[in-house]
């Protein structure tokens, strides 16, 4: 093929009377350099501006005309080259597309070869070969194959073997980690699902530590709830006992000490009187003992308690005694409950 050769003749532009043209520009600039627009001369000022713009346009039009004439030969040359070489461009584009299609086909063949090798290796470990699909693309370069373009190099096969083996080991470790998590959760009576999901972003040691932490926190909550319920039950039982004691105290009949008659209504039957007299004539036998700790608001409250005992048939230093009586710092009911564990 004949190479392109061309002879270029440099175009020349000669400005006639260059000095005269430059002097004309200088004269116009000097004439209007300090020109002042006034209200009285505004009409003439507008005409001066129009004349200057007309002169500028004449110069610009001539410049454009000369430039067009200079570039005409270059445009004609450019068009000639493009038109003449267009058939060759078409051939180049066709061959480039064929090369691209061939390379894509070769990549597809190499990818099938890599996937086939991975599938055989994965079958040895009972792994799903599809998990390696994205990694297979890293082994389809021409440098990974022999000169025939379809046979894997030994180094490539070794790398693929290591990849599959490493994945198998990872899955084995993952299954062991899942078993450890499930076993720990079963021991604590917890569900393992949220902790199995954590294993995707955390190590086994971190997940097990989280399980233990959650278990201890839950036990603390349960213990706090148990203590709260027990305290509520104790308070309820204490109120019940206080109500029963108050009811018994109100039900004790008031007896006239001189006549032995029951006050506020009601008569002792003759049989009951005989039973009481018979009991008074027999010696008492004590078979039970109780130590009682009582808290009073003041001395009057203490005296009222003693009077109540007396009404129930309990006399000081006869069938009960007082030990450890003392004054204490004032306590509220809630403080007393806490101190006694009620």
mmCIF file with all atom_site columns, N, CA, C and O in Angstrom, residues 295 326-332 335 339:
data_model
loop_
_atom_site.group_PDB
_atom_site.id
_atom_site.type_symbol
_atom_site.label_atom_id
_atom_site.label_alt_id
_atom_site.label_comp_id
_atom_site.label_asym_id
_atom_site.label_entity_id
_atom_site.label_seq_id
_atom_site.pdbx_PDB_ins_code
_atom_site.Cartn_x
_atom_site.Cartn_y
_atom_site.Cartn_z
_atom_site.occupancy
_atom_site.B_iso_or_equiv
_atom_site.pdbx_formal_charge
_atom_site.auth_seq_id
_atom_site.auth_comp_id
_atom_site.auth_asym_id
_atom_site.auth_atom_id
_atom_site.pdbx_PDB_model_num
ATOM 1  N N  . UNK A 1 295 ? -42.567 -3.010 118.017 1.00 0.00 ? 295 UNK A N  1
ATOM 2  C CA . UNK A 1 295 ? -42.132 -1.615 117.854 1.00 0.00 ? 295 UNK A CA 1
ATOM 3  C C  . UNK A 1 295 ? -43.313 -0.703 118.208 1.00 0.00 ? 295 UNK A C  1
ATOM 4  O O  . UNK A 1 295 ? -44.437 -0.911 117.732 1.00 0.00 ? 295 UNK A O  1
ATOM 5  N N  . UNK A 1 326 ? -35.815 -0.906 124.834 1.00 0.00 ? 326 UNK A N  1
ATOM 6  C CA . UNK A 1 326 ? -34.934 0.253  124.684 1.00 0.00 ? 326 UNK A CA 1
ATOM 7  C C  . UNK A 1 326 ? -35.563 1.254  123.744 1.00 0.00 ? 326 UNK A C  1
ATOM 8  O O  . UNK A 1 326 ? -36.464 0.924  122.976 1.00 0.00 ? 326 UNK A O  1
ATOM 9  N N  . UNK A 1 327 ? -35.052 2.471  123.819 1.00 0.00 ? 327 UNK A N  1
ATOM 10 C CA . UNK A 1 327 ? -35.480 3.511  122.880 1.00 0.00 ? 327 UNK A CA 1
ATOM 11 C C  . UNK A 1 327 ? -34.597 3.430  121.614 1.00 0.00 ? 327 UNK A C  1
ATOM 12 O O  . UNK A 1 327 ? -33.413 3.144  121.702 1.00 0.00 ? 327 UNK A O  1
ATOM 13 N N  . UNK A 1 328 ? -35.179 3.700  120.467 1.00 0.00 ? 328 UNK A N  1
ATOM 14 C CA . UNK A 1 328 ? -34.451 3.613  119.191 1.00 0.00 ? 328 UNK A CA 1
ATOM 15 C C  . UNK A 1 328 ? -34.664 4.902  118.418 1.00 0.00 ? 328 UNK A C  1
ATOM 16 O O  . UNK A 1 328 ? -35.533 5.723  118.747 1.00 0.00 ? 328 UNK A O  1
ATOM 17 N N  . UNK A 1 329 ? -33.845 5.068  117.385 1.00 0.00 ? 329 UNK A N  1
ATOM 18 C CA . UNK A 1 329 ? -34.033 6.208  116.488 1.00 0.00 ? 329 UNK A CA 1
ATOM 19 C C  . UNK A 1 329 ? -35.359 6.026  115.743 1.00 0.00 ? 329 UNK A C  1
ATOM 20 O O  . UNK A 1 329 ? -35.714 4.906  115.362 1.00 0.00 ? 329 UNK A O  1
ATOM 21 N N  . UNK A 1 330 ? -36.111 7.092  115.554 1.00 0.00 ? 330 UNK A N  1
ATOM 22 C CA . UNK A 1 330 ? -37.419 6.976  114.866 1.00 0.00 ? 330 UNK A CA 1
ATOM 23 C C  . UNK A 1 330 ? -37.269 6.303  113.497 1.00 0.00 ? 330 UNK A C  1
ATOM 24 O O  . UNK A 1 330 ? -36.332 6.578  112.755 1.00 0.00 ? 330 UNK A O  1
ATOM 25 N N  . UNK A 1 331 ? -38.202 5.413  113.184 1.00 0.00 ? 331 UNK A N  1
ATOM 26 C CA . UNK A 1 331 ? -38.233 4.712  111.903 1.00 0.00 ? 331 UNK A CA 1
ATOM 27 C C  . UNK A 1 331 ? -39.579 4.911  111.234 1.00 0.00 ? 331 UNK A C  1
ATOM 28 O O  . UNK A 1 331 ? -40.617 4.869  111.901 1.00 0.00 ? 331 UNK A O  1
ATOM 29 N N  . UNK A 1 332 ? -39.569 5.094  109.901 1.00 0.00 ? 332 UNK A N  1
ATOM 30 C CA . UNK A 1 332 ? -40.832 5.096  109.164 1.00 0.00 ? 332 UNK A CA 1
ATOM 31 C C  . UNK A 1 332 ? -41.239 3.650  108.924 1.00 0.00 ? 332 UNK A C  1
ATOM 32 O O  . UNK A 1 332 ? -40.453 2.713  109.113 1.00 0.00 ? 332 UNK A O  1
ATOM 33 N N  . UNK A 1 335 ? -39.019 2.088  106.314 1.00 0.00 ? 335 UNK A N  1
ATOM 34 C CA . UNK A 1 335 ? -37.693 1.794  106.846 1.00 0.00 ? 335 UNK A CA 1
ATOM 35 C C  . UNK A 1 335 ? -37.733 0.553  107.740 1.00 0.00 ? 335 UNK A C  1
ATOM 36 O O  . UNK A 1 335 ? -36.814 -0.283 107.735 1.00 0.00 ? 335 UNK A O  1
ATOM 37 N N  . UNK A 1 339 ? -35.746 -2.925 107.146 1.00 0.00 ? 339 UNK A N  1
ATOM 38 C CA . UNK A 1 339 ? -34.847 -3.424 108.202 1.00 0.00 ? 339 UNK A CA 1
ATOM 39 C C  . UNK A 1 339 ? -35.180 -4.846 108.598 1.00 0.00 ? 339 UNK A C  1
ATOM 40 O O  . UNK A 1 339 ? -34.305 -5.678 108.845 1.00 0.00 ? 339 UNK A O  1
#
